Tab-separated table of C-alpha atoms in Angstrom:
chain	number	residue	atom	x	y	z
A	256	UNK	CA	29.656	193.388	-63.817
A	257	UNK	CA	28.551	195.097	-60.511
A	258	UNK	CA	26.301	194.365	-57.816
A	259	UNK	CA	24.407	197.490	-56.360
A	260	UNK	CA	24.191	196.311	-53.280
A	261	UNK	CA	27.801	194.971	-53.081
A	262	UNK	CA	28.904	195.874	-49.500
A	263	UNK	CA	25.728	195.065	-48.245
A	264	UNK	CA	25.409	192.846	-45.190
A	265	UNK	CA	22.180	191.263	-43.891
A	266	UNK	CA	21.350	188.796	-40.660
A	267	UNK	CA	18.903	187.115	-42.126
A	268	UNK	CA	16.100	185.110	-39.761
A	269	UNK	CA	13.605	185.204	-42.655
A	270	UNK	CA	12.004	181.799	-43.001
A	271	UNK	CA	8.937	180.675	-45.556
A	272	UNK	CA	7.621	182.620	-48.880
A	273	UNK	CA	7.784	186.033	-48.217
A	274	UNK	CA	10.117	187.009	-45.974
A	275	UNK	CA	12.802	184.791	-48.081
A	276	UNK	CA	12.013	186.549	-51.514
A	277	UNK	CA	12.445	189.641	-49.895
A	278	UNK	CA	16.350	188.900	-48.863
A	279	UNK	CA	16.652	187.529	-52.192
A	280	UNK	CA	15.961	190.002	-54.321
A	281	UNK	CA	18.846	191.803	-52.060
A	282	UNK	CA	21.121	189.033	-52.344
A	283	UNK	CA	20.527	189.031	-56.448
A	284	UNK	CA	21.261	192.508	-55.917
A	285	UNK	CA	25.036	191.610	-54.362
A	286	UNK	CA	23.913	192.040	-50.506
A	287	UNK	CA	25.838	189.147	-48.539
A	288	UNK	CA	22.631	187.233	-47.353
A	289	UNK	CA	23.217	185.337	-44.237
A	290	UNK	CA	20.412	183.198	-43.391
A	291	UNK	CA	20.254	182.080	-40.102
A	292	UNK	CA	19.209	178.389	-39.602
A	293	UNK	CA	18.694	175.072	-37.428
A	294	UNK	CA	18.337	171.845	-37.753
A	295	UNK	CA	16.262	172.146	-34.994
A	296	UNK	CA	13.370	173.740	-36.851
A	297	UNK	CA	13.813	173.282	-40.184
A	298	UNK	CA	12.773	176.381	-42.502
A	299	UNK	CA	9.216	174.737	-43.505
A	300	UNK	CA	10.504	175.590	-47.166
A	301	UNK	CA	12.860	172.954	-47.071
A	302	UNK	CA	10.643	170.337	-46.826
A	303	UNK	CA	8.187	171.972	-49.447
A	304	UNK	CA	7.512	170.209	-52.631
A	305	UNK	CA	8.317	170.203	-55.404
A	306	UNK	CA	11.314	168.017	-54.417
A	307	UNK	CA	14.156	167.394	-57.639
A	308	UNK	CA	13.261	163.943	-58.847
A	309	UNK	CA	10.521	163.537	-56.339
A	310	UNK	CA	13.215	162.673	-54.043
A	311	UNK	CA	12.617	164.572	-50.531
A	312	UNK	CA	15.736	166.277	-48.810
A	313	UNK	CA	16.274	169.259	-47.237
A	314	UNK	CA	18.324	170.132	-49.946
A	315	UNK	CA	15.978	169.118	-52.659
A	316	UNK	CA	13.310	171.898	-52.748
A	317	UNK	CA	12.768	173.579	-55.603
A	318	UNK	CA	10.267	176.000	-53.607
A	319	UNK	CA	13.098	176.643	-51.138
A	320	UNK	CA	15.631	176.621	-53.973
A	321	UNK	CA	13.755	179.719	-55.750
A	322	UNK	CA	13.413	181.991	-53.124
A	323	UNK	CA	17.079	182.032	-51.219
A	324	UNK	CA	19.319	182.211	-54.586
A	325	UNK	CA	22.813	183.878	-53.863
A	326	UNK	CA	22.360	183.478	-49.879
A	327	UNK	CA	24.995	182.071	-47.772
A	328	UNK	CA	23.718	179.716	-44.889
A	329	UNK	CA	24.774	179.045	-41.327
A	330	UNK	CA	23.529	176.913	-38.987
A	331	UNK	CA	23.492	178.361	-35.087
A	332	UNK	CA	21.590	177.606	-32.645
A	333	UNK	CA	20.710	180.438	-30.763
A	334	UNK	CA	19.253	178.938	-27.767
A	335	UNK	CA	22.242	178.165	-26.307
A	336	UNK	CA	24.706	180.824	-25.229
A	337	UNK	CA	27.854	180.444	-27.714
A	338	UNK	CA	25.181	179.950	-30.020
A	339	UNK	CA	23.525	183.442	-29.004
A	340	UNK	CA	27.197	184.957	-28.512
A	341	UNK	CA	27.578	183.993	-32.441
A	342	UNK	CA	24.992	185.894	-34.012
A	343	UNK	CA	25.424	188.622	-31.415
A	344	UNK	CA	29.068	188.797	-33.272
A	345	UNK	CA	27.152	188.860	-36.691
A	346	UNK	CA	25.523	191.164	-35.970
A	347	UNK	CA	27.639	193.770	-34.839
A	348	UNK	CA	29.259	193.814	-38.405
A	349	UNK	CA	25.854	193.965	-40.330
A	350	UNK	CA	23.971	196.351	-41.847
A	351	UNK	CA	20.476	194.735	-41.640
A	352	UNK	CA	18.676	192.600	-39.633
A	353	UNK	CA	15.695	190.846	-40.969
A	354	UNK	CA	12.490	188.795	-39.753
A	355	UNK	CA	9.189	187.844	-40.668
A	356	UNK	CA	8.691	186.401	-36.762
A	357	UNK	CA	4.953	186.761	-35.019
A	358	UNK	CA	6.001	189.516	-32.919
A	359	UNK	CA	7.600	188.458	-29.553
A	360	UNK	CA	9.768	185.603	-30.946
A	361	UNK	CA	12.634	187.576	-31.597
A	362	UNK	CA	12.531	189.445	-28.016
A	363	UNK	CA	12.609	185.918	-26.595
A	364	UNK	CA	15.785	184.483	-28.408
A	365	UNK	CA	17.430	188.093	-26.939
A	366	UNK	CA	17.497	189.508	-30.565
A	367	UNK	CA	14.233	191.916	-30.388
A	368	UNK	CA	15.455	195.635	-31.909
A	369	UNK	CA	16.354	197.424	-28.495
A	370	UNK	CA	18.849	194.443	-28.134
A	371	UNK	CA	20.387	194.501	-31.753
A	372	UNK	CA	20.487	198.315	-31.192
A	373	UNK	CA	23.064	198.117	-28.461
A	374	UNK	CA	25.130	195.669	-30.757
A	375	UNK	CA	24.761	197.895	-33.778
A	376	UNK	CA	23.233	201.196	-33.022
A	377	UNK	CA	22.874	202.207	-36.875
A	378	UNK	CA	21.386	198.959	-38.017
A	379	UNK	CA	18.187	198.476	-40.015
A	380	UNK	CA	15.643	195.718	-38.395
A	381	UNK	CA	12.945	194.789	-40.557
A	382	UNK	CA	9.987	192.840	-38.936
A	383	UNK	CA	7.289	191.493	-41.308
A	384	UNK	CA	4.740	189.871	-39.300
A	385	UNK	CA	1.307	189.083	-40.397
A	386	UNK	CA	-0.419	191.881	-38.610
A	387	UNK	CA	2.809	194.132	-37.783
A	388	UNK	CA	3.830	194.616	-34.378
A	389	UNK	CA	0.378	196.878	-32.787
A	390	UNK	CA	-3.336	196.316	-33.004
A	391	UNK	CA	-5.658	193.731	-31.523
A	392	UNK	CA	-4.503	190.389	-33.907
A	393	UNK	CA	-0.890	191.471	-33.675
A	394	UNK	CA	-0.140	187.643	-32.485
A	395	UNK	CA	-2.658	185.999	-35.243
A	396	UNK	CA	-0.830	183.400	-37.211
A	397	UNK	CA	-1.275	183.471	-40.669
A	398	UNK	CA	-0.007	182.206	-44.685
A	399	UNK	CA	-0.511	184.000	-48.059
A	400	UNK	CA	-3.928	182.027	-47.996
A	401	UNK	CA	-4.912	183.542	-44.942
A	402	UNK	CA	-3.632	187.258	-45.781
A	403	UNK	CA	-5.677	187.129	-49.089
A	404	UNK	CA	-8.866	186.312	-46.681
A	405	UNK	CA	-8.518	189.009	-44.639
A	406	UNK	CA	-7.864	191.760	-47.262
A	407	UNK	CA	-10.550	190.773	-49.342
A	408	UNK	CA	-8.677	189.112	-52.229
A	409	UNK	CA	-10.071	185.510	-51.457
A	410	UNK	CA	-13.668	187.093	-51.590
A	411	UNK	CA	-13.179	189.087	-55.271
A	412	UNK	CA	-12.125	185.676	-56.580
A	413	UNK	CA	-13.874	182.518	-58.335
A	414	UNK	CA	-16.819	182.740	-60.335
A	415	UNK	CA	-19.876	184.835	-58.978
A	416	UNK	CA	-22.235	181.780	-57.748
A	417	UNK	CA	-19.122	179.759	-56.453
A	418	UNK	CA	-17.191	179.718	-53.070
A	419	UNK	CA	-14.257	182.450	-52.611
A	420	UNK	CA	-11.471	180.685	-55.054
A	421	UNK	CA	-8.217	182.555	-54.196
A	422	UNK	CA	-5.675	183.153	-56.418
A	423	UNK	CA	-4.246	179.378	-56.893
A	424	UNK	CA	-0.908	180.507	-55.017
A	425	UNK	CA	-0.420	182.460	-51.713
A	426	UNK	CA	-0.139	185.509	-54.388
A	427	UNK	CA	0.272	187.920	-51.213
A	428	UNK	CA	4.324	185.566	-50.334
A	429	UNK	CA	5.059	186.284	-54.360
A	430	UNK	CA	4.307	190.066	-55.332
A	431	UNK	CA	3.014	192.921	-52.611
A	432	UNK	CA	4.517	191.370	-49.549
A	433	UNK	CA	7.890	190.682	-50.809
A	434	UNK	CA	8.474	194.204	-53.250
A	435	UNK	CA	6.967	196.547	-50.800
A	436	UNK	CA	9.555	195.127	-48.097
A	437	UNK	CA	12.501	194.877	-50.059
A	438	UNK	CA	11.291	198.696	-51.064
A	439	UNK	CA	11.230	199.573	-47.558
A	440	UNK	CA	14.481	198.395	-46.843
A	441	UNK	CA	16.484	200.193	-49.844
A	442	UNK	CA	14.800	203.684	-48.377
A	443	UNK	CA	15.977	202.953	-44.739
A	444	UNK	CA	19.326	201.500	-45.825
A	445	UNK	CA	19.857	205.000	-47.641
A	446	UNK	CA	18.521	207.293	-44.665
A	447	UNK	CA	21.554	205.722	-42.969
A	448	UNK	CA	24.054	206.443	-45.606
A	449	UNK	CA	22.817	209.939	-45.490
A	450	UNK	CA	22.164	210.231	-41.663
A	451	UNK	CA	24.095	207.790	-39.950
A	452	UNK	CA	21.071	206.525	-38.344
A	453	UNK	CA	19.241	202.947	-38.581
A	454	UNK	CA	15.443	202.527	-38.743
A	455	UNK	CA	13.244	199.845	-37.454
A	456	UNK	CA	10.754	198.667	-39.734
A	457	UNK	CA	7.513	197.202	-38.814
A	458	UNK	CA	5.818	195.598	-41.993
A	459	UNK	CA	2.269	194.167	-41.810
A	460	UNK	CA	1.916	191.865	-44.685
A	461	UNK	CA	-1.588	192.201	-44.586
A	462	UNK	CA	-1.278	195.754	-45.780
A	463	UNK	CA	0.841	195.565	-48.976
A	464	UNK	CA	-1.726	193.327	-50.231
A	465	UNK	CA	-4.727	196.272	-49.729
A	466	UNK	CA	-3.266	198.003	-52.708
A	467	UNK	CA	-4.480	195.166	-54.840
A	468	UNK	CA	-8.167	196.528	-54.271
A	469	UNK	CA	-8.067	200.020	-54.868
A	470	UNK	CA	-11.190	200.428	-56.949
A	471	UNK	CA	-12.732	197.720	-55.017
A	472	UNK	CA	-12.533	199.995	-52.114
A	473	UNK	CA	-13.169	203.196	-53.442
A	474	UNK	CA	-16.198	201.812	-54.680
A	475	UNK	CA	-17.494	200.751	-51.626
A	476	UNK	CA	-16.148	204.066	-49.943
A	477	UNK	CA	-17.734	206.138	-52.310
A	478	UNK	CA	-20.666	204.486	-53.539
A	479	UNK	CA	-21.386	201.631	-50.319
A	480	UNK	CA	-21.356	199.140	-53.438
A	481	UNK	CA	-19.385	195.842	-52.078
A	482	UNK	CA	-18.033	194.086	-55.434
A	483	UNK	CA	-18.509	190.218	-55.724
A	484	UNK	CA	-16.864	187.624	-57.625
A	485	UNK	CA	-17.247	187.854	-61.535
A	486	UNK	CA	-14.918	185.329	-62.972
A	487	UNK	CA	-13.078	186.030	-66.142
A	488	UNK	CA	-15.662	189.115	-66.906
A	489	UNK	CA	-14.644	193.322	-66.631
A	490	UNK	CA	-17.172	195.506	-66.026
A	491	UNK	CA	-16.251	198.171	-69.007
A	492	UNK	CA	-14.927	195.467	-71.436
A	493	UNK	CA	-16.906	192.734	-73.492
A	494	UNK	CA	-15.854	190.368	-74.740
A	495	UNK	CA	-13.739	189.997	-71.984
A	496	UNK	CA	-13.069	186.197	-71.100
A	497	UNK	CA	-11.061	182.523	-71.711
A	498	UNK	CA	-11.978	180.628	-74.687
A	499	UNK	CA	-10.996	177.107	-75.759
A	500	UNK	CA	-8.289	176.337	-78.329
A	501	UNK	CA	-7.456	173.088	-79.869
A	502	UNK	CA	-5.691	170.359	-77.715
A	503	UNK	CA	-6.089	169.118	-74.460
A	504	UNK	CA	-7.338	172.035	-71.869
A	505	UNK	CA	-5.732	174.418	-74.220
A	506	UNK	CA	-7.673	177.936	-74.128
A	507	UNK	CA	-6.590	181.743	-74.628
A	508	UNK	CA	-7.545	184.880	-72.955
A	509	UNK	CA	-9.232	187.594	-74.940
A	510	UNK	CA	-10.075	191.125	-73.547
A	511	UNK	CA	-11.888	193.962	-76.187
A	512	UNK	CA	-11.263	197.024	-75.062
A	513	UNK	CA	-13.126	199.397	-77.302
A	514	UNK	CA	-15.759	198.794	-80.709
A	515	UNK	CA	-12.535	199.143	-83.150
A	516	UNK	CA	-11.007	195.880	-81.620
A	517	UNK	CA	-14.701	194.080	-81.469
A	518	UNK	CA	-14.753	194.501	-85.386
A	519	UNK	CA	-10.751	193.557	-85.907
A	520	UNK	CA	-11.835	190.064	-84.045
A	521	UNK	CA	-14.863	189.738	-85.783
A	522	UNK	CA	-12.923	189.679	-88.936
A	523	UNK	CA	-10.037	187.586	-87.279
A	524	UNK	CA	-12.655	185.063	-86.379
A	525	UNK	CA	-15.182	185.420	-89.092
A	526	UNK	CA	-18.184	186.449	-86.951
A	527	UNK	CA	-20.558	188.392	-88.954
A	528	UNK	CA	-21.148	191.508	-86.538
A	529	UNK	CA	-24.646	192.718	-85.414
A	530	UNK	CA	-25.708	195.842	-85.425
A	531	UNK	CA	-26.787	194.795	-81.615
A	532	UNK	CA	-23.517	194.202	-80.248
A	533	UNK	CA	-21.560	197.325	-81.944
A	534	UNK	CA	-21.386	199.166	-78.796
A	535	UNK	CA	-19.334	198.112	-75.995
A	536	UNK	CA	-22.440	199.167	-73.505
A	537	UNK	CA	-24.659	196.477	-76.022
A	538	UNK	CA	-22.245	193.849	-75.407
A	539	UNK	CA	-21.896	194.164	-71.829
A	540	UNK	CA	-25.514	193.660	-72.054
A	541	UNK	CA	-25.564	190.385	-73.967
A	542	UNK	CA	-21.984	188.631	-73.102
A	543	UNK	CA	-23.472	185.634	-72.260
A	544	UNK	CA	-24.722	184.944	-75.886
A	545	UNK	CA	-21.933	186.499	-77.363
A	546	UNK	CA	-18.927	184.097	-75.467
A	547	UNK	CA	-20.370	181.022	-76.887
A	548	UNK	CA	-20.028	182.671	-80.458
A	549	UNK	CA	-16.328	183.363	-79.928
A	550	UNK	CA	-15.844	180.077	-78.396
A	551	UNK	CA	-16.816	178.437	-81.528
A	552	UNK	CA	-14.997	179.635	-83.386
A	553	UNK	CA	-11.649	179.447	-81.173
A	554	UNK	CA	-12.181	175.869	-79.928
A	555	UNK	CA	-10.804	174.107	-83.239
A	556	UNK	CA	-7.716	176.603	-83.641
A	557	UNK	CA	-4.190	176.331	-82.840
A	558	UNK	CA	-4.061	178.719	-79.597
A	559	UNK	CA	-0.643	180.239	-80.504
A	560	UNK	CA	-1.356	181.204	-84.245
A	561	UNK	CA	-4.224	182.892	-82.727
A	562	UNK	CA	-2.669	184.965	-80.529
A	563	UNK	CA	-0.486	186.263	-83.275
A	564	UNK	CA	-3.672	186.819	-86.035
A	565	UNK	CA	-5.480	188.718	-83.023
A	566	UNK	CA	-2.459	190.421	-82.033
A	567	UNK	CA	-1.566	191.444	-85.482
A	568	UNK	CA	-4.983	192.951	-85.781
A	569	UNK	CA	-4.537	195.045	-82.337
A	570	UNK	CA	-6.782	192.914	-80.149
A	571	UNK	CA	-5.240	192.362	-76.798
A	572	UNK	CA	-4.989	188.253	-76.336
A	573	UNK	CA	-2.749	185.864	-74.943
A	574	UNK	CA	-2.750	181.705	-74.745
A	575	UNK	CA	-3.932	179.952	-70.993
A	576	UNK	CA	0.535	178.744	-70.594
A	577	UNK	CA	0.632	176.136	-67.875
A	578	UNK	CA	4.204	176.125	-66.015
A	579	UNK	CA	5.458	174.028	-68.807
A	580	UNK	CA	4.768	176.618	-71.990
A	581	UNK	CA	6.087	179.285	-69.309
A	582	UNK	CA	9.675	177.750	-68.613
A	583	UNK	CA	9.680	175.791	-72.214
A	584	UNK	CA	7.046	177.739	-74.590
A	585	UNK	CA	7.811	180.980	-73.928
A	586	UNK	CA	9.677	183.311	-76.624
A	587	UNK	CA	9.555	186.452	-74.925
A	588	UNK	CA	10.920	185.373	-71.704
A	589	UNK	CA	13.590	183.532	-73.515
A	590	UNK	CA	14.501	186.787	-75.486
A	591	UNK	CA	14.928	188.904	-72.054
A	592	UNK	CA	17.195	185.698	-70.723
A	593	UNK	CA	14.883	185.377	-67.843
A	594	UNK	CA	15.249	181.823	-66.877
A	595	UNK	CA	19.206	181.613	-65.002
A	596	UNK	CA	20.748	178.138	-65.075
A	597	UNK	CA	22.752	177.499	-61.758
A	598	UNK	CA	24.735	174.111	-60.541
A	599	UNK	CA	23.235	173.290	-57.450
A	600	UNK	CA	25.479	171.047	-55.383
A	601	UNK	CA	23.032	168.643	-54.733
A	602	UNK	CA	20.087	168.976	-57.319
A	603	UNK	CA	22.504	169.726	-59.751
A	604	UNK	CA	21.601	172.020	-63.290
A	605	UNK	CA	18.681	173.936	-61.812
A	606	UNK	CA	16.076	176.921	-63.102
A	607	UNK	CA	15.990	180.310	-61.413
A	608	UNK	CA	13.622	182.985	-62.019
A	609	UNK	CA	15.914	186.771	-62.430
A	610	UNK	CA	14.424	189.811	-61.537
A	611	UNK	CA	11.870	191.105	-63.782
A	612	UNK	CA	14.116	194.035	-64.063
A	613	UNK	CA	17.853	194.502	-65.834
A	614	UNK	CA	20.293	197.429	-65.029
A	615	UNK	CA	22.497	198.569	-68.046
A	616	UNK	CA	25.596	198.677	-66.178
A	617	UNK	CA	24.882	196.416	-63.184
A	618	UNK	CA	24.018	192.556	-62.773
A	619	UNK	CA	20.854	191.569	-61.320
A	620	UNK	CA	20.400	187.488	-62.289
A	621	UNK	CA	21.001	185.582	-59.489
A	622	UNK	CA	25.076	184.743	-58.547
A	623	UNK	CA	24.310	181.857	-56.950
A	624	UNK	CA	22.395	178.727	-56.335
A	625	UNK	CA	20.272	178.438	-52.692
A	626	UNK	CA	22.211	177.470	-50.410
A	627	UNK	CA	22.769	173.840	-48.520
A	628	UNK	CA	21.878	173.532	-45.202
A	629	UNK	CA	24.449	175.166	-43.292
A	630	UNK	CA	26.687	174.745	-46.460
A	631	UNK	CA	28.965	178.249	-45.184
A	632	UNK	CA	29.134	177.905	-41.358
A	633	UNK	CA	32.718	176.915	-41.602
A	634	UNK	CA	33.267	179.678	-44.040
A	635	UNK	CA	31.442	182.487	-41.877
A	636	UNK	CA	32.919	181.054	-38.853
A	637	UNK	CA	36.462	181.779	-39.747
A	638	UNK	CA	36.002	184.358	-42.454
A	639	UNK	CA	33.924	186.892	-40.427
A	640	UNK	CA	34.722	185.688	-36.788
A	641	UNK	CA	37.954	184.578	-36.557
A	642	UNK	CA	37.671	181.182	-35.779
A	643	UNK	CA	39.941	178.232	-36.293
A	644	UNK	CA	38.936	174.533	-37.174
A	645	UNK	CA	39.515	173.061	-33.732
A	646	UNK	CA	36.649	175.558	-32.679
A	647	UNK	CA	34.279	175.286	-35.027
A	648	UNK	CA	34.613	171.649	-34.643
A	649	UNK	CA	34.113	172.152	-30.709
A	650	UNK	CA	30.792	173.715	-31.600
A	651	UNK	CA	29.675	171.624	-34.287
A	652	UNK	CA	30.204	168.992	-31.894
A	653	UNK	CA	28.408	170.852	-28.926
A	654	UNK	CA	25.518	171.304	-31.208
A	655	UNK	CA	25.678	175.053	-31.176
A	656	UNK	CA	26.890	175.085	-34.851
A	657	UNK	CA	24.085	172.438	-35.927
């Protein structure tokens, strides 16, 4: 089937979570992903656990793996002058540029956007610093654990008499940053199909991430009311928490919205109701005596057979999956064929995510596995450029190619 974004070309200088995802959900898409690399400094993904039979490689990432499906690599060195002179050549045949730099690196290597521009006056150049490319902490350095701090995430999560929690994962690499570039992107890439004329960018990841705490900050716009941690708990639903199942750390997530579901789980569960706790507002009220009376009557149950009773009834609930139940356990993402088996040529049969959308006449699952280090510099080199072996081997050998 087709690619939508067959045609496509994109330098790609985007290194770590989520500058990476971003160029691959264009590569999934059928963009031709070049990602520019050295062995000189590594992408830090590459050396990221978890590693395919614990073994460590640059190859064996399954972090790295995951987030630069259907790329092509090359290896350049761009700090010497063939090396420069090569991407300089890339470029001028690409439609996009990409980066998630601190601003001022790419100016130095003699690839900032006024310098691409003469190359390719109609290209796209996407910069995705931390801060974007203006403002007093432009140069801060900063990881999804960092972004979540500053935007207020980190402080809205844990439990209300704990230390800020965060989110487990640098949630800001997986979801906002990655979708609102890659959004972005698409929009400028079709101003130039219309216009003729390329864009430059400037994505602050930080900023993305702010949409994640809308009410948080309308209340505090509107009412000067700064939210704190609550846990599992909603303010307008009870019961509204994570109760224990049967088995080891086995528990399932329950959220009531309204008194018609309260009396469908009391029946599920056999909880006699009281008149007290008929009214969502009553509940609220009195959670904290009425959690242990739902745990008590979870905690000896098969999770799964509970979901489906409470389901069945119309109460919203779900089991606690770990990453196992998620890639093994899971019947609905089996159904939708989400999980994309792909030969790696070094890790061998290997998992990728797809999209968590499908076209109905387009493919969107990833075409290929991630890439080996510089696995296509011969290819690019004398596909794209021109180059013979005797060359290629001159600059392999010169470490420009390396």
């Amino acid at each position: 089937m087709k690619r939508l974004l067959t045609g496509i070309r994109v330098i790609d200088f985007t290194w770590v979570g989520a500058g990476s995802f971003t160029t691959k959900l264009l590569a999934d898409l059928g963009a031709d992903v070049i990602k520019i690399e050295t062995a000189a400094r590594l992408d830090s993904l590459r050396i990221a656990r978890p590693f395919k039979d614990r073994i460590s490689g640059v190859n064996r990432s399954g972090y790295f793996a995951d987030r630069n499906s259907s790329k092509r690599s090359i290896t350049v060195n761009a700090k010497y002058e063939e090396g420069l002179g090569i991407v300089r050549r890339l470029i001028a045949d690409a439609d996009l540029v990409t980066n998630n730099f601190t601003p001022g690196v790419m100016e130095k290597m003699g690839l900032g956007y006024d310098s691409v521009r003469e190359i390719r006056p109609d290209v796209v150049y996407a910069s995705m610093s931390m801060q974007g490319i203006t403002g007093p902490e432009k140069d801060y350095l900063g990881y999804g654990l960092i972004i979540g701090a500053l935007t207020g995430v980190q402080h809205l999560t844990g439990l209300p008499d704990r230390e800020p929690a965060g989110t487990g994962t640098n949630y800001p690499d997986h979801i906002p940053n990655p979708t609102h570039a890659a959004f972005a992107i698409l929009a400028a890439l079709r101003h130039r199909r219309r216009t003729g004329q390329g864009q430059f960018i400037d994505i602050a990841q930080t900023e993305p991430t702010l949409a994640l705490l809308g009410p948080w900050l309308l209340n505090a716009s509107l009412n000067g009311v700064i939210d704190e941690r609550r846990g599992n708990t909603n303010p307008d639903m009870a019961p509204h928490g994570v109760y224990p199942c049967a088995g080891n750390d086995r528990w399932l997530a329950i959220a009531v919205a309204n008194d018609a579901q309260w009396l469908a789980l009391c029946e599920v569960l056999g909880i006699v109701p009281r008149d007290g706790w008929a009214r969502t507002q009553d509940r609220l009220s009195d959670r904290e005596a009425i959690d242990p009376e739902i745990a008590a009557r979870t905690k000896d149950r098969d999770g799964r057979e509970l979901v489906a009773a409470l389901q069945a009834a119309g109460v919203s609930a779900g089991a606690v999956n770990d990453a196992g139940d998620v890639l093994r356990n899971d019947p609905q993402l089996q159904a939708r064929g989400h999980w994309v088996q792909l030969n790696h040529p070094e890790m061998g049969p290997s998992i990728y995510n797809a999209p968590p959308f499908r076209f109905s006449d387009a493919e969107s699952t990833p075409s290929a596995p991630a890439p080996l280090l510089g696995q296509h510099t011969r290819e690019i080199c004398e596909d794209l450029l021109g180059l013979d072996d005797g060359e290629v081997d001159r600059l392999i050998q010169a470490g420009v190619l390396a």
